[in-house]
Amino acid sequence: MAAGDGSDEVRVLQNLRGKIYDAKHLVPNKMRDFFCTINLDQEEVFRTQVVEKSLSPYFGEEFYFEIPRTFQWLSFYIYDKSVLQKDLRIGKVSIKKEDLCNYTGKENWFMLQPVDSNSEVQGKVHLELKLNELITDNGSVCQQLVVHIKECHGLPLINGQNCDPYATVSLVGPSRNDQKKTKVKKKTSNPQFNETFYFEVTRSSSYTKKSQFQVEEEDIEKLEVRVDLWNNGNLVQDIFLGEIKVPVKVLRNDSFQAWYLLQPRENGNKSSKTDDLGSLRLNICYTEDCVLPSEYYTSLRNLLLKSSDIQPISASAAYILSEVCRDKCDAVLPLVRLLLHHHKLVPFVAAVAELDLRDTQEANTIFRGNSLATRCVDEMMKIVGKHYLKVTLKPVIDEICESPKPCEIDPIKLREGDNVEINMENLRYYVDKVFREIVRSSISCPTLMCDVFYSLRHLAARRFPNDPHVQYSAVSSFVFLRFFAVAVVSPHTFHLRPHHPDAQTSRTLTLISKAIQTLGSWGSLTKSKLSSFKETFMCEFFKTFQEEKFTESVKKFLDDVSSTESKEPSGVSEPIHLKEGEMYKRAQGRTRIGKKNFKKRWFCLTSREFTYHKQQDKEPIFTIPIKNILAVEKLDENSFNKKNMFQVLHGEKPLYIQANNCVEASEWIEALCRVTRCNQRRLSFYHPSAFLNGSWLCCKATAESTEGCARCTADVPADTQIEIDGDRETERIYSLFTINRSKLQKLEEACGSIAVYQGPRKEPDDYSNFTIEDSVATFHTLQQIIDTVEKLDESHEKYQKKRSSSAKYGSEENPIVL
């Protein structure tokens, strides 16, 4: 059973996707090398490639990841890349989490804001505040404010390391500023202060220095408690980490204890100009899904899964979803994953492709648009074809990136000393090699992809019976143009490479991708279409390819991948490459001074083993067979005062690993849990902290062999290639229907009008953008959708009420925002 299917708990899940397009008018006003990062508060979770020598860099990079923690701000930073010095932050776009819904699914230009330390904050602080009444020796009443600063959580890293935080606690008013300071806590992002400070709030009437200071009872309205967090700089300037301000008037004679989110200083950017830094174009889609237990989705799930059986397909729930969403991509992502998870994707794709073909008038434009059918196939290939791409392209892409040869053949872009003939030979060598790997790869093509291609091929042949080439172009338009060619030009996006290639290698990959598109486009060579190339240099290059063997190789490959016949087994199956990347691991031995340290290593996970290496492509220096992994769990930060740590438990001592950010840590834990879920010896309990100085930090047990003190948390799907949470995808679809409820109602009204009034349409604008082939069938499905959505509304409302009553405002899970 997949994650989420059958779950009895309500889960709140977040994800972020979108695209970083380009920036313009950046300062300094000269050609520089730029890159862009995505940060959750102050934690970097994504970085684009470096765009060299530009004033208006085009990044063109898509992003998608799960967000495993709470956050206040989503920020995009533009950096000026430096070789010898620290990279310079030019400016930023920061959006509060609460405001992300205003930009979802929209392409926007954002003005860059200045970056200064007073505005760069994250984390929260736990305070207890109390007003006491004291009776003085002469009998008068005096009020005393007690501030107990307990702890902080989630403070940012400073230069990649845990900070040395301390807090200043102040009572501030029109005529006073009493300040006190905690002790400095070393190397921690979650300091435990547990210090109490006392402030006199109301002076007694007998106070002798009235001329200097006096606070009457009503002046409490003007007092506030201010807590500032700082990183102790020792020999350099202290760094501001955030502040909170609490009005004393909210206390009166009561005690109040709560968590508060740290805020930037109010005057953080007042002195800076915001119109001189440039702007950044972004498309952002943030979603937060409240996933209910599985049984709540039964009606909606069944309604969606029977879509391929509905006649006509335009009257189905799945098709209606794509009609009411402003961006079809919003509908396609969860829809494809849900149908794929329940083995209903192939008949649905065939049905919508047949509808697509009815509107296609010329065979040479088949499946060239962004219709529901083409987008469904694109998304299917991304999900199902991950391993196929790796076994086919990764070795040759590695060769191109690690031992690059000059391949520029555009006379305008040639560098001094370049030889265009040699470059053309180099490019031809790479194109031949990539092409050869592709046309020999049919044995590895996933069965689901073959089934979809088989349907598309025969639908196309039936639509254009007099065109012998159309059955091949129907398949090549996907597998070459939308799959292999895209993966070649963006290997990092498809996890074929861990990092962005440099500018010269990116240019080489672009030229190779263009060549693969042309060679794979059925008929491009045989129909003498070379003259249609915009670039004359590409036309000259392809004259060397006009050979019968290329078209015959493509034809055979397309025949193979669009066949439903079973393939010959290729002997021992290769291990599936799942994930790789650079992280830090705690040394198993000891250093000369007797302390265990952390070392940077290259980690690789396959379906057979988990290894780490000194460097990428080097022999492994440590290997754990997958069958030997007993558990994979997070590690408490207090173990080594390091964030984003997790542990791999196996036969020997635990392997402690630190990822580079929270997103990466979550992805590694999920991948490792998924591939080891069926291990027979998996543990039920583990230790959340490390064994140090003779005891477990979590339970204080002194025997290293003591059974774990916390229950293991892993509960993920066993499928190592495709991880799909069916309930979450259904919840996402419910949210889309909810957002577009007005369009559902408008479509319902349109169907009713058509069914009742058969004459000319009086107000076509109300429904002319909808596809209504059968108004009665569509109306019936719409009623089912609206009824199902309303029932889910009720379930969500009940949960939200329950959550509101149980989640105390000011708790660690629901901190106060001032």
XYZ file of N, CA and C in Angstrom, residues 548-738:
573
model
N 20.847 6.720 -45.153
C 19.696 5.852 -44.943
C 19.718 5.187 -43.564
N 20.935 4.952 -43.041
C 21.032 4.187 -41.792
C 20.401 4.943 -40.613
N 20.423 6.284 -40.636
C 19.855 7.032 -39.525
C 18.341 6.903 -39.494
N 17.693 7.082 -40.634
C 16.237 6.961 -40.666
C 15.790 5.532 -40.384
N 16.561 4.562 -40.842
C 16.205 3.164 -40.575
C 16.372 2.837 -39.093
N 17.420 3.394 -38.463
C 17.638 3.158 -37.030
C 16.509 3.761 -36.206
N 16.081 4.980 -36.597
C 14.979 5.612 -35.885
C 13.707 4.797 -36.053
N 13.434 4.344 -37.272
C 12.230 3.557 -37.546
C 12.204 2.278 -36.701
N 13.327 1.572 -36.648
C 13.377 0.336 -35.866
C 13.178 0.626 -34.381
N 13.810 1.677 -33.909
C 13.664 2.042 -32.492
C 12.212 2.380 -32.170
N 11.573 3.178 -33.015
C 10.182 3.560 -32.773
C 9.262 2.355 -32.855
N 9.567 1.413 -33.753
C 8.794 0.164 -33.809
C 8.897 -0.591 -32.487
N 10.120 -0.639 -31.955
C 10.355 -1.410 -30.723
C 9.656 -0.789 -29.518
N 9.756 0.545 -29.374
C 9.202 1.169 -28.164
C 7.699 1.373 -28.247
N 7.110 1.145 -29.404
C 5.644 1.255 -29.510
C 5.019 -0.106 -29.758
N 5.715 -1.145 -29.331
C 5.201 -2.501 -29.480
C 4.759 -3.018 -28.126
N 3.720 -3.812 -28.108
C 3.250 -4.412 -26.852
C 3.805 -5.815 -26.654
N 4.660 -6.262 -27.590
C 5.264 -7.591 -27.448
C 6.269 -7.577 -26.309
N 6.358 -8.687 -25.573
C 7.295 -8.767 -24.449
C 8.717 -8.751 -24.961
N 9.570 -8.098 -24.185
C 10.972 -7.966 -24.585
C 11.776 -9.145 -24.065
N 12.873 -9.431 -24.754
C 13.771 -10.490 -24.297
C 14.455 -10.052 -23.011
N 14.539 -10.929 -22.020
C 15.251 -10.552 -20.799
C 16.734 -10.351 -21.104
N 17.308 -9.349 -20.444
C 18.707 -9.026 -20.735
C 19.658 -9.613 -19.712
N 19.328 -10.768 -19.154
C 20.227 -11.385 -18.202
C 20.016 -10.804 -16.814
N 21.100 -10.674 -16.076
C 21.038 -10.150 -14.718
C 20.632 -8.676 -14.759
N 19.584 -8.344 -14.036
C 19.111 -6.959 -14.065
C 20.113 -6.038 -13.381
N 20.276 -4.862 -13.959
C 21.195 -3.881 -13.396
C 20.559 -3.238 -12.165
N 21.372 -2.878 -11.175
C 20.800 -2.172 -10.019
C 20.234 -0.823 -10.444
N 19.144 -0.446 -9.832
C 18.491 0.825 -10.161
C 19.196 1.951 -9.407
N 19.674 2.937 -10.148
C 20.337 4.093 -9.545
C 19.267 5.039 -9.010
N 19.265 5.293 -7.699
C 18.184 6.043 -7.071
C 18.559 7.477 -6.716
N 19.733 7.686 -6.157
C 20.089 9.030 -5.704
C 21.582 9.101 -5.442
N 22.159 10.288 -5.645
C 23.563 10.510 -5.319
C 23.768 11.976 -4.983
N 24.849 12.263 -4.273
C 25.139 13.645 -3.922
C 26.174 13.729 -2.828
N 26.607 14.952 -2.585
C 27.661 15.218 -1.608
C 27.057 15.566 -0.260
N 27.519 14.898 0.804
C 27.096 15.189 2.175
C 28.286 14.984 3.102
N 28.044 15.169 4.401
C 29.092 14.980 5.409
C 28.743 13.778 6.263
N 29.757 12.989 6.580
C 29.510 11.839 7.462
C 30.483 11.919 8.636
N 30.019 11.422 9.760
C 30.881 11.422 10.935
C 31.889 10.297 10.800
N 33.160 10.621 11.032
C 34.229 9.629 10.878
C 34.007 8.459 11.822
N 34.289 7.273 11.313
C 34.130 6.061 12.121
C 35.264 5.913 13.126
N 36.446 6.402 12.740
C 37.596 6.325 13.637
C 37.784 7.624 14.388
N 38.999 7.830 14.938
C 39.284 9.040 15.695
C 40.456 9.780 15.078
N 40.444 11.081 15.242
C 41.550 11.894 14.746
C 42.705 11.811 15.733
N 43.783 12.455 15.403
C 44.976 12.414 16.260
C 44.714 13.005 17.636
N 43.825 13.989 17.718
C 43.565 14.601 19.016
C 42.434 13.895 19.761
N 41.995 12.761 19.208
C 41.044 11.921 19.922
C 39.592 12.242 19.703
N 39.267 13.157 18.771
C 37.876 13.512 18.510
C 37.444 13.021 17.142
N 36.236 12.540 17.097
C 35.691 12.149 15.805
C 35.252 13.401 15.054
N 35.543 13.456 13.777
C 35.189 14.643 12.994
C 34.253 14.283 11.859
N 33.864 15.292 11.100
C 32.966 15.104 9.966
C 33.731 15.340 8.673
N 33.523 14.450 7.701
C 34.238 14.536 6.437
C 33.248 14.583 5.277
N 33.599 15.371 4.269
C 32.774 15.472 3.075
C 32.985 14.226 2.218
N 31.893 13.600 1.819
C 31.977 12.379 1.011
C 30.892 12.413 -0.080
N 31.100 11.603 -1.107
C 30.131 11.443 -2.183
C 29.312 10.182 -1.909
N 27.985 10.333 -1.756
C 27.115 9.208 -1.419
C 26.328 8.762 -2.648
N 26.114 7.462 -2.743
C 25.379 6.895 -3.872
C 24.444 5.797 -3.362
N 23.179 5.875 -3.781
C 22.186 4.877 -3.388
C 21.643 4.182 -4.620
N 21.734 2.849 -4.636
C 21.105 2.052 -5.683
C 20.132 1.087 -5.019
N 19.455 0.302 -5.823
C 18.513 -0.672 -5.273
C 19.236 -1.829 -4.577
N 20.574 -1.859 -4.666
C 21.331 -2.951 -4.053
C 22.183 -2.533 -2.865
N 22.726 -1.273 -2.914
C 23.656 -0.882 -1.868
C 23.691 0.624 -1.680
N 24.185 1.007 -0.498
C 24.383 2.407 -0.142
C 25.875 2.591 0.106
N 26.499 3.471 -0.639
C 27.962 3.613 -0.574
C 28.349 5.072 -0.403
N 29.587 5.287 0.111
C 30.162 6.623 0.032
C 31.597 6.526 -0.464
N 32.016 7.598 -1.124
C 33.286 7.641 -1.841
C 34.014 8.935 -1.470
N 35.332 8.955 -1.606
C 36.076 10.195 -1.356
C 35.685 11.257 -2.362
N 35.482 10.852 -3.597
C 35.062 11.773 -4.647
C 34.126 11.043 -5.596
N 33.390 11.827 -6.372
C 32.498 11.240 -7.365
C 33.304 10.401 -8.352
N 32.748 9.275 -8.766
C 33.336 8.370 -9.754
C 34.569 7.638 -9.240
N 34.864 7.754 -7.931
C 35.932 6.964 -7.334
C 35.339 5.689 -6.749
N 36.211 4.719 -6.484
C 35.751 3.467 -5.886
C 35.180 3.732 -4.486
N 34.146 2.998 -4.090
C 33.576 3.228 -2.755
C 34.552 2.852 -1.654
N 34.552 3.639 -0.588
C 35.400 3.310 0.560
C 34.582 2.691 1.692
N 33.249 2.713 1.551
C 32.393 2.050 2.529
C 31.090 1.668 1.847
N 30.656 0.431 2.056
C 29.459 -0.079 1.392
C 28.543 -0.749 2.403
N 27.261 -0.423 2.338
C 26.245 -1.103 3.151
C 25.248 -1.753 2.205
N 25.173 -3.071 2.140
C 24.129 -3.708 1.326
C 22.740 -3.273 1.811
N 21.838 -3.048 0.896
C 20.496 -2.587 1.260
C 19.826 -3.553 2.239
N 20.051 -4.819 2.027
C 19.395 -5.814 2.891
C 19.870 -5.733 4.337
N 21.029 -5.069 4.590
C 21.573 -4.967 5.943
C 21.113 -3.716 6.689
N 20.407 -2.815 6.013
C 19.965 -1.584 6.676
C 18.749 -1.885 7.548
N 18.856 -1.523 8.833
C 17.812 -1.844 9.804
C 16.828 -0.701 10.024
N 17.290 0.530 9.828
C 16.416 1.691 10.003
C 17.135 2.932 9.487
N 16.345 3.923 9.101
C 16.880 5.232 8.701
C 16.010 6.277 9.381
N 16.616 7.089 10.230
C 15.841 8.042 11.030
C 16.599 9.360 11.178
N 15.871 10.405 11.530
C 16.501 11.684 11.837
C 17.335 11.556 13.107
N 18.318 12.447 13.259
C 19.151 12.492 14.453
C 18.971 13.852 15.113
N 18.724 13.838 16.418
C 18.527 15.100 17.136
C 19.732 16.014 16.967
N 19.435 17.292 16.804
C 20.514 18.262 16.587
C 21.467 18.346 17.763
N 20.966 18.094 18.983
C 21.823 18.236 20.149
C 22.905 17.166 20.242
N 22.836 16.157 19.380
C 23.867 15.120 19.399
C 25.239 15.699 19.061
N 25.296 16.483 17.972
C 26.572 17.067 17.540
C 26.464 18.567 17.276
N 25.354 19.169 17.724
C 25.102 20.592 17.458
C 25.172 20.898 15.967
N 24.564 20.026 15.160
C 24.531 20.199 13.707
C 23.113 19.946 13.208
N 22.708 20.762 12.233
C 21.377 20.624 11.660
C 21.342 19.566 10.567
N 20.129 19.163 10.180
C 19.867 18.317 9.006
C 20.646 17.000 9.052
N 20.659 16.388 10.220
C 21.369 15.117 10.373
C 20.389 13.946 10.392
N 20.874 12.804 9.887
C 20.108 11.562 9.976
C 21.069 10.413 10.193
N 20.527 9.258 10.544
C 21.356 8.096 10.870
C 20.882 6.880 10.096
N 21.856 6.103 9.633
C 21.589 4.845 8.953
C 22.047 3.733 9.888
N 21.087 2.954 10.382
C 21.402 1.871 11.314
C 21.571 0.581 10.529
N 22.712 -0.078 10.760
C 22.989 -1.354 10.089
C 23.697 -2.260 11.074
N 24.372 -3.279 10.621
C 24.957 -4.261 11.524
C 26.015 -3.689 12.443
N 26.740 -2.669 11.969
C 27.798 -2.080 12.781
C 27.267 -0.838 13.496
N 28.180 0.081 13.876
C 27.755 1.297 14.548
C 26.951 2.168 13.579
N 26.054 2.997 14.113
C 25.250 3.851 13.229
C 26.139 4.751 12.373
N 25.687 4.969 11.137
C 26.366 5.916 10.251
C 25.631 7.240 10.356
N 26.325 8.265 10.883
C 25.725 9.581 11.070
C 26.087 10.473 9.887
N 25.050 11.084 9.264
C 25.236 11.852 8.032
C 24.572 13.215 8.191
N 25.243 14.251 7.702
C 24.668 15.598 7.683
C 24.436 16.024 6.240
N 23.163 16.327 5.909
C 22.825 16.833 4.574
C 23.047 18.341 4.531
N 22.971 18.897 3.328
C 23.265 20.326 3.156
C 22.095 21.234 3.503
N 20.868 20.699 3.492
C 19.704 21.496 3.882
C 18.561 20.556 4.229
N 17.461 21.130 4.727
C 16.351 20.310 5.214
C 15.662 19.545 4.093
N 15.572 20.136 2.898
C 14.939 19.455 1.767
C 15.759 18.232 1.361
N 17.078 18.415 1.264
C 17.953 17.308 0.883
C 17.907 16.195 1.920
N 17.932 16.541 3.209
C 17.862 15.526 4.263
C 16.574 14.717 4.156
N 15.459 15.405 3.939
C 14.166 14.726 3.820
C 14.147 13.782 2.621
N 14.712 14.223 1.497
C 14.730 13.391 0.291
C 15.583 12.139 0.486
N 16.739 12.282 1.139
C 17.593 11.108 1.386
C 16.913 10.117 2.328
N 16.321 10.629 3.399
C 15.648 9.738 4.353
C 14.519 8.972 3.660
N 13.740 9.690 2.838
C 12.626 9.044 2.136
C 13.125 7.978 1.162
N 14.188 8.304 0.399
C 14.718 7.349 -0.578
C 15.266 6.104 0.113
N 16.005 6.296 1.209
C 16.572 5.151 1.934
C 15.478 4.316 2.597
N 14.479 4.983 3.168
C 13.378 4.235 3.792
C 12.603 3.430 2.762
N 12.411 4.023 1.591
C 11.634 3.365 0.552
C 12.304 2.082 0.077
N 13.619 2.134 -0.131
C 14.321 0.983 -0.691
C 14.557 -0.107 0.359
N 14.438 0.243 1.666
C 14.690 -0.745 2.723
C 13.416 -1.184 3.441
N 12.274 -0.705 2.981
C 11.031 -0.948 3.711
C 10.697 -2.432 3.870
N 11.086 -3.225 2.894
C 10.734 -4.656 2.937
C 11.799 -5.517 3.609
N 12.838 -4.889 4.142
C 13.868 -5.665 4.844
C 13.259 -6.392 6.033
N 13.569 -7.647 6.161
C 12.924 -8.469 7.184
C 13.379 -8.117 8.596
N 14.603 -7.603 8.724
C 15.143 -7.342 10.062
C 14.993 -5.877 10.483
N 14.093 -5.135 9.848
C 13.925 -3.716 10.205
C 13.598 -3.564 11.686
N 14.178 -2.525 12.294
C 13.954 -2.269 13.711
C 12.606 -1.599 13.941
N 12.063 -1.821 15.123
C 10.835 -1.139 15.525
C 11.134 0.071 16.400
N 12.317 0.053 17.067
C 12.702 1.155 17.948
C 14.130 1.597 17.634
N 14.407 2.858 17.904
C 15.741 3.406 17.651
C 16.033 4.489 18.682
N 17.295 4.959 18.709
C 17.690 6.053 19.599
C 17.714 7.350 18.794
N 16.909 8.358 19.168
C 16.879 9.621 18.407
C 18.167 10.428 18.520
N 18.978 10.166 19.570
C 20.241 10.881 19.748
C 21.408 9.907 19.684
N 22.608 10.454 19.760
C 23.814 9.646 19.595
C 24.279 9.058 20.930
N 25.159 8.059 20.818
C 25.814 7.468 21.988
C 27.150 8.181 22.161
N 27.246 9.029 23.186
C 28.452 9.824 23.403
C 28.871 9.760 24.866
N 30.179 9.680 25.082
C 30.743 9.706 26.444
C 30.101 8.674 27.365
N 29.855 7.490 26.799
C 29.404 6.372 27.621
C 27.918 6.261 27.856
N 27.088 7.068 27.159
C 25.641 6.924 27.348
C 24.902 7.477 26.140
N 23.661 7.011 25.986
C 22.785 7.566 24.946
C 22.239 8.900 25.441
N 22.353 9.949 24.643
C 21.911 11.273 25.061
C 20.406 11.342 25.260
N 19.668 10.471 24.547
C 18.208 10.530 24.596
C 17.640 9.901 25.858
N 18.082 8.697 26.208
C 17.489 7.971 27.334
C 18.464 7.737 28.485
N 19.723 8.194 28.316
C 20.774 8.095 29.341
C 21.213 6.662 29.628
N 20.768 5.688 28.820
C 21.213 4.310 29.013
C 22.715 4.218 28.773
N 23.420 3.439 29.572
C 24.884 3.390 29.488
C 25.404 2.268 28.595
N 24.546 1.326 28.249
C 24.978 0.227 27.371
C 24.684 0.589 25.921
N 25.704 0.517 25.074
C 25.526 0.899 23.674
C 24.557 -0.033 22.961
N 24.395 -1.251 23.480
C 23.508 -2.240 22.851
C 22.061 -2.116 23.329
N 21.766 -1.141 24.190
C 20.405 -0.968 24.707
C 19.420 -0.724 23.562
N 18.250 -1.373 23.645
C 17.234 -1.190 22.610
C 16.792 0.272 22.543
N 16.404 0.699 21.361
C 16.006 2.089 21.159
C 14.874 2.518 22.069
N 14.807 3.833 22.313
C 13.810 4.367 23.239
C 12.662 5.071 22.519
N 12.702 5.129 21.180
C 11.625 5.766 20.410
C 11.223 4.846 19.260
N 9.936 4.878 18.915
C 9.448 4.011 17.842
C 9.876 4.565 16.486
N 10.282 3.678 15.580
C 10.686 4.089 14.239
C 9.503 4.717 13.503
N 9.802 5.693 12.674
C 8.742 6.476 12.044
C 8.501 6.129 10.590
N 9.381 5.362 9.973
C 9.300 5.147 8.519
C 8.004 4.435 8.147
N 7.333 4.999 7.142
C 6.132 4.369 6.589
C 5.959 4.896 5.176
N 6.673 4.311 4.233
C 6.683 4.814 2.852
C 6.463 3.666 1.890
N 6.145 3.939 0.625
C 5.875 2.875 -0.333
C 7.095 2.028 -0.627
N 6.851 0.770 -0.947
C 7.949 -0.148 -1.221
C 8.493 -0.003 -2.628
N 7.734 0.605 -3.525
C 8.168 0.771 -4.907
C 9.357 1.720 -4.968
N 10.515 1.240 -5.419
C 11.727 2.055 -5.387
C 11.811 3.016 -6.550
N 10.993 2.843 -7.581
C 11.098 3.700 -8.751
C 10.032 4.791 -8.782
N 8.817 4.470 -8.354
C 7.724 5.428 -8.436
C 7.091 5.565 -7.060
N 7.244 6.731 -6.451
C 6.655 6.963 -5.147
C 5.466 7.910 -5.304
N 4.277 7.405 -5.040
C 3.056 8.187 -5.233
C 2.173 8.040 -4.003
N 1.730 9.160 -3.485
C 0.820 9.204 -2.349
C -0.580 9.454 -2.917
N -1.351 8.390 -3.065
C -2.657 8.493 -3.712
C -3.606 9.448 -3.019
N -3.627 9.420 -1.691
C -4.522 10.307 -0.951
C -4.132 11.768 -1.129
N -2.847 12.023 -1.143
C -2.413 13.416 -1.306
C -2.800 13.949 -2.686
N -2.637 13.126 -3.713
C -3.002 13.581 -5.057
C -4.512 13.844 -5.146
N -5.310 13.016 -4.480
C -6.762 13.231 -4.478
C -7.114 14.507 -3.716
N -6.431 14.758 -2.618
C -6.641 16.001 -1.866
C -6.280 17.226 -2.708
N -5.208 17.116 -3.484
C -4.800 18.232 -4.355
C -5.891 18.503 -5.401
N -6.464 17.426 -5.951
C -7.532 17.578 -6.938
C -8.777 18.192 -6.286
N -9.071 17.755 -5.065
C -10.194 18.373 -4.332
C -9.954 19.875 -4.163
N -8.722 20.261 -3.819
C -8.402 21.683 -3.647
C -8.593 22.453 -4.946
N -8.212 21.845 -6.060
C -8.382 22.502 -7.361
C -9.859 22.689 -7.700
N -10.652 21.677 -7.429
C -12.097 21.825 -7.644
C -12.667 22.923 -6.746
N -12.177 22.999 -5.514
C -12.665 24.014 -4.578
C -12.310 25.420 -5.049
